[in-house]
mmCIF file of C-alpha atoms in Angstrom:
data_model
loop_
_atom_site.group_PDB
_atom_site.id
_atom_site.type_symbol
_atom_site.label_atom_id
_atom_site.label_comp_id
_atom_site.label_asym_id
_atom_site.label_seq_id
_atom_site.Cartn_x
_atom_site.Cartn_y
_atom_site.Cartn_z
ATOM 1 C CA UNK A 1 13.001 -52.813 -3.642
ATOM 2 C CA UNK A 2 14.800 -49.528 -4.296
ATOM 3 C CA UNK A 3 11.875 -48.221 -6.344
ATOM 4 C CA UNK A 4 9.478 -49.006 -3.488
ATOM 5 C CA UNK A 5 11.735 -47.216 -1.010
ATOM 6 C CA UNK A 6 11.933 -44.140 -3.246
ATOM 7 C CA UNK A 7 8.168 -44.184 -3.746
ATOM 8 C CA UNK A 8 7.461 -44.348 -0.010
ATOM 9 C CA UNK A 9 10.084 -41.879 1.216
ATOM 10 C CA UNK A 10 10.336 -39.336 -1.616
ATOM 11 C CA UNK A 11 7.293 -39.907 -3.806
ATOM 12 C CA UNK A 12 9.275 -40.205 -7.038
ATOM 13 C CA UNK A 13 12.870 -40.072 -8.255
ATOM 14 C CA UNK A 14 12.174 -36.438 -9.115
ATOM 15 C CA UNK A 15 11.217 -35.858 -5.486
ATOM 16 C CA UNK A 16 14.546 -37.279 -4.341
ATOM 17 C CA UNK A 17 16.496 -35.191 -6.856
ATOM 18 C CA UNK A 18 14.657 -32.005 -5.880
ATOM 19 C CA UNK A 19 15.268 -32.684 -2.205
ATOM 20 C CA UNK A 20 18.981 -33.197 -2.874
ATOM 21 C CA UNK A 21 19.200 -29.983 -4.885
ATOM 22 C CA UNK A 22 17.309 -28.096 -2.175
ATOM 23 C CA UNK A 23 20.175 -28.612 0.282
ATOM 24 C CA UNK A 24 22.487 -26.871 -2.166
ATOM 25 C CA UNK A 25 19.941 -24.087 -2.611
ATOM 26 C CA UNK A 26 19.797 -23.714 1.164
ATOM 27 C CA UNK A 27 23.546 -23.168 1.304
ATOM 28 C CA UNK A 28 23.245 -20.504 -1.403
ATOM 29 C CA UNK A 29 20.204 -18.858 0.224
ATOM 30 C CA UNK A 30 20.798 -18.825 4.000
ATOM 31 C CA UNK A 31 18.362 -15.916 4.354
ATOM 32 C CA UNK A 32 15.460 -18.337 4.023
ATOM 33 C CA UNK A 33 16.162 -19.646 7.527
ATOM 34 C CA UNK A 34 14.035 -18.161 10.295
ATOM 35 C CA UNK A 35 15.434 -16.093 13.128
ATOM 36 C CA UNK A 36 14.059 -16.072 16.661
ATOM 37 C CA UNK A 37 12.882 -12.503 16.076
ATOM 38 C CA UNK A 38 10.915 -13.537 12.998
ATOM 39 C CA UNK A 39 9.084 -16.180 14.995
ATOM 40 C CA UNK A 40 8.499 -13.882 17.944
ATOM 41 C CA UNK A 41 7.115 -11.129 15.741
ATOM 42 C CA UNK A 42 4.945 -13.315 13.505
ATOM 43 C CA UNK A 43 1.308 -12.302 13.732
ATOM 44 C CA UNK A 44 0.003 -15.086 11.501
ATOM 45 C CA UNK A 45 1.327 -18.213 9.806
ATOM 46 C CA UNK A 46 0.467 -18.640 6.127
ATOM 47 C CA UNK A 47 1.096 -22.138 4.757
ATOM 48 C CA UNK A 48 1.600 -22.293 1.004
ATOM 49 C CA UNK A 49 1.828 -25.098 -1.522
ATOM 50 C CA UNK A 50 0.718 -25.631 -5.095
ATOM 51 C CA UNK A 51 -2.992 -26.432 -4.910
ATOM 52 C CA UNK A 52 -3.840 -25.973 -1.200
ATOM 53 C CA UNK A 53 -5.520 -29.366 -1.038
ATOM 54 C CA UNK A 54 -2.741 -31.525 0.453
ATOM 55 C CA UNK A 55 0.396 -30.199 2.187
ATOM 56 C CA UNK A 56 -0.610 -26.675 3.195
ATOM 57 C CA UNK A 57 -4.124 -27.875 4.075
ATOM 58 C CA UNK A 58 -2.728 -30.370 6.590
ATOM 59 C CA UNK A 59 -0.309 -27.765 7.943
ATOM 60 C CA UNK A 60 -3.141 -25.315 8.586
ATOM 61 C CA UNK A 61 -5.240 -27.877 10.425
ATOM 62 C CA UNK A 62 -2.314 -28.944 12.632
ATOM 63 C CA UNK A 63 -1.445 -25.306 13.422
ATOM 64 C CA UNK A 64 -5.022 -24.610 14.457
ATOM 65 C CA UNK A 65 -4.889 -27.606 16.783
ATOM 66 C CA UNK A 66 -1.864 -25.884 18.342
ATOM 67 C CA UNK A 67 -3.826 -22.641 18.793
ATOM 68 C CA UNK A 68 -1.843 -20.701 16.209
ATOM 69 C CA UNK A 69 -3.382 -17.976 14.058
ATOM 70 C CA UNK A 70 -3.007 -19.248 10.511
ATOM 71 C CA UNK A 71 -4.385 -19.675 7.002
ATOM 72 C CA UNK A 72 -3.335 -21.714 3.973
ATOM 73 C CA UNK A 73 -3.322 -20.920 0.275
ATOM 74 C CA UNK A 74 -2.201 -22.352 -3.054
ATOM 75 C CA UNK A 75 -0.050 -20.673 -5.665
ATOM 76 C CA UNK A 76 -1.869 -22.457 -8.487
ATOM 77 C CA UNK A 77 -5.127 -23.186 -6.676
ATOM 78 C CA UNK A 78 -8.734 -22.461 -7.500
ATOM 79 C CA UNK A 79 -10.740 -21.338 -4.488
ATOM 80 C CA UNK A 80 -13.304 -23.830 -3.203
ATOM 81 C CA UNK A 81 -11.701 -27.113 -4.277
ATOM 82 C CA UNK A 82 -11.901 -30.114 -1.953
ATOM 83 C CA UNK A 83 -8.992 -32.348 -0.979
ATOM 84 C CA UNK A 84 -8.770 -35.616 -2.948
ATOM 85 C CA UNK A 85 -9.866 -38.819 -1.165
ATOM 86 C CA UNK A 86 -6.258 -40.017 -0.863
ATOM 87 C CA UNK A 87 -5.349 -36.815 0.970
ATOM 88 C CA UNK A 88 -8.361 -37.036 3.283
ATOM 89 C CA UNK A 89 -7.495 -40.643 4.121
ATOM 90 C CA UNK A 90 -3.795 -39.920 4.612
ATOM 91 C CA UNK A 91 -4.556 -36.926 6.810
ATOM 92 C CA UNK A 92 -6.789 -39.013 9.067
ATOM 93 C CA UNK A 93 -3.828 -41.284 9.733
ATOM 94 C CA UNK A 94 -1.937 -38.325 11.233
ATOM 95 C CA UNK A 95 -4.934 -37.090 13.207
ATOM 96 C CA UNK A 96 -6.149 -34.403 10.798
ATOM 97 C CA UNK A 97 -9.613 -34.063 9.255
ATOM 98 C CA UNK A 98 -9.575 -32.559 5.765
ATOM 99 C CA UNK A 99 -13.164 -33.478 4.918
ATOM 100 C CA UNK A 100 -14.360 -29.884 5.265
ATOM 101 C CA UNK A 101 -11.278 -28.206 3.831
ATOM 102 C CA UNK A 102 -11.727 -25.929 0.831
ATOM 103 C CA UNK A 103 -8.811 -24.464 -1.090
ATOM 104 C CA UNK A 104 -7.942 -20.771 -1.314
ATOM 105 C CA UNK A 105 -6.107 -19.315 -4.297
ATOM 106 C CA UNK A 106 -3.325 -16.736 -4.039
ATOM 107 C CA UNK A 107 -5.529 -13.989 -5.456
ATOM 108 C CA UNK A 108 -7.886 -14.332 -2.472
ATOM 109 C CA UNK A 109 -5.055 -13.970 0.039
ATOM 110 C CA UNK A 110 -4.863 -10.560 1.694
ATOM 111 C CA UNK A 111 -1.309 -10.012 2.997
ATOM 112 C CA UNK A 112 -1.019 -8.639 6.512
ATOM 113 C CA UNK A 113 1.937 -7.004 8.173
ATOM 114 C CA UNK A 114 3.710 -9.618 10.262
ATOM 115 C CA UNK A 115 2.653 -12.581 8.120
ATOM 116 C CA UNK A 116 5.093 -15.492 8.175
ATOM 117 C CA UNK A 117 4.756 -17.373 4.888
ATOM 118 C CA UNK A 118 5.892 -20.999 5.015
ATOM 119 C CA UNK A 119 6.322 -22.643 1.620
ATOM 120 C CA UNK A 120 6.989 -26.281 0.772
ATOM 121 C CA UNK A 121 9.585 -25.812 -1.971
ATOM 122 C CA UNK A 122 12.268 -23.335 -3.033
ATOM 123 C CA UNK A 123 10.442 -22.652 -6.285
ATOM 124 C CA UNK A 124 7.451 -21.555 -4.200
ATOM 125 C CA UNK A 125 9.671 -19.110 -2.320
ATOM 126 C CA UNK A 126 10.771 -17.508 -5.578
ATOM 127 C CA UNK A 127 7.178 -17.145 -6.807
ATOM 128 C CA UNK A 128 6.000 -15.734 -3.495
ATOM 129 C CA UNK A 129 8.748 -13.139 -3.350
ATOM 130 C CA UNK A 130 8.021 -12.094 -6.924
ATOM 131 C CA UNK A 131 4.331 -11.658 -6.131
ATOM 132 C CA UNK A 132 4.930 -9.773 -2.877
ATOM 133 C CA UNK A 133 7.281 -7.298 -4.511
ATOM 134 C CA UNK A 134 9.227 -5.066 -2.168
ATOM 135 C CA UNK A 135 7.253 -5.715 1.008
ATOM 136 C CA UNK A 136 9.621 -5.947 3.954
ATOM 137 C CA UNK A 137 6.979 -6.535 6.643
ATOM 138 C CA UNK A 138 6.361 -10.138 5.565
ATOM 139 C CA UNK A 139 8.775 -13.039 6.091
ATOM 140 C CA UNK A 140 9.077 -15.971 3.687
ATOM 141 C CA UNK A 141 10.630 -19.284 4.692
ATOM 142 C CA UNK A 142 10.353 -23.054 4.225
ATOM 143 C CA UNK A 143 8.225 -25.277 6.440
ATOM 144 C CA UNK A 144 10.440 -28.294 5.823
ATOM 145 C CA UNK A 145 13.328 -26.673 7.674
ATOM 146 C CA UNK A 146 11.417 -27.631 10.822
ATOM 147 C CA UNK A 147 11.385 -31.334 9.994
ATOM 148 C CA UNK A 148 13.837 -33.576 11.813
ATOM 149 C CA UNK A 149 16.161 -33.750 9.954
ATOM 150 C CA UNK A 150 15.521 -30.567 7.979
ATOM 151 C CA UNK A 151 13.991 -31.111 4.534
ATOM 152 C CA UNK A 152 14.006 -27.920 2.429
ATOM 153 C CA UNK A 153 11.882 -29.673 -0.196
ATOM 154 C CA UNK A 154 8.567 -31.289 0.811
ATOM 155 C CA UNK A 155 7.528 -33.012 -2.391
ATOM 156 C CA UNK A 156 3.901 -32.812 -3.487
ATOM 157 C CA UNK A 157 2.047 -36.087 -2.745
ATOM 158 C CA UNK A 158 -0.837 -35.272 -5.110
ATOM 159 C CA UNK A 159 -1.571 -38.254 -7.406
ATOM 160 C CA UNK A 160 1.209 -40.312 -5.775
ATOM 161 C CA UNK A 161 1.024 -43.460 -3.618
ATOM 162 C CA UNK A 162 -0.858 -43.814 -0.335
ATOM 163 C CA UNK A 163 2.386 -44.621 1.555
ATOM 164 C CA UNK A 164 3.915 -41.374 0.337
ATOM 165 C CA UNK A 165 0.831 -39.381 1.322
ATOM 166 C CA UNK A 166 1.356 -40.695 4.840
ATOM 167 C CA UNK A 167 5.086 -39.939 4.768
ATOM 168 C CA UNK A 168 4.431 -36.422 3.481
ATOM 169 C CA UNK A 169 1.754 -35.644 6.041
ATOM 170 C CA UNK A 170 3.846 -37.001 8.904
ATOM 171 C CA UNK A 171 6.642 -34.656 7.892
ATOM 172 C CA UNK A 172 4.250 -31.722 7.638
ATOM 173 C CA UNK A 173 2.747 -32.484 11.035
ATOM 174 C CA UNK A 174 6.166 -32.814 12.684
ATOM 175 C CA UNK A 175 7.343 -29.525 11.172
ATOM 176 C CA UNK A 176 4.248 -27.616 12.269
ATOM 177 C CA UNK A 177 4.372 -29.076 15.775
ATOM 178 C CA UNK A 178 8.023 -28.065 16.125
ATOM 179 C CA UNK A 179 7.471 -24.553 14.839
ATOM 180 C CA UNK A 180 4.421 -24.199 17.090
ATOM 181 C CA UNK A 181 6.453 -25.208 20.130
ATOM 182 C CA UNK A 182 9.165 -22.722 19.197
ATOM 183 C CA UNK A 183 6.628 -19.938 18.580
ATOM 184 C CA UNK A 184 5.084 -20.453 22.006
ATOM 185 C CA UNK A 185 8.556 -20.599 23.565
ATOM 186 C CA UNK A 186 9.716 -17.355 21.950
ATOM 187 C CA UNK A 187 6.526 -15.548 22.886
ATOM 188 C CA UNK A 188 6.817 -16.760 26.474
ATOM 189 C CA UNK A 189 10.341 -15.350 26.622
ATOM 190 C CA UNK A 190 9.047 -12.062 25.267
ATOM 191 C CA UNK A 191 6.342 -11.932 27.949
ATOM 192 C CA UNK A 192 8.897 -12.785 30.654
ATOM 193 C CA UNK A 193 11.078 -9.939 29.413
ATOM 194 C CA UNK A 194 8.178 -7.489 29.490
ATOM 195 C CA UNK A 195 7.239 -8.549 33.013
ATOM 196 C CA UNK A 196 10.829 -8.025 34.165
ATOM 197 C CA UNK A 197 10.846 -4.517 32.689
ATOM 198 C CA UNK A 198 7.506 -3.720 34.344
ATOM 199 C CA UNK A 199 8.857 -4.853 37.675
#
């Protein structure tokens, strides 16, 4: 019973442990949280996971449904890979079609000023920052902070159970929908402010 619960909610025991540790990491790294200014000034969302065939792929598709400028990439991906059947099936259950998705590797990503990079795990954040070097015009954060409740670690569903694929993709969809709503809200406030100054 407990094993089934762990499998459905966290993927594996390792997923549960990593999630637990991620809350401690969040306390030690508060800078990974997004400010209103970071959202308002974001020119593009860049969703990042390991292989760009599951989590970040779903995030990109949901963001595009919300009319957000976005791309997705994988830190260990090979460009042109398709999503596995389990991911395609799980994504359909949350209203996302991954049948035409093709992965993009980090080396094919061209950073742009104002990019907001949203990773799935703290270890991704560390790799991303190392690869970006000293660039200060790009913000790096965690997508899972927009889940309800916040989940700094969104464990990789690849090769895991169908129930966990669904759990994972529901969390990704919720997080993207919440960040999309906040992005639109912050930009509306910015436009209202500009209109007041013009008047």
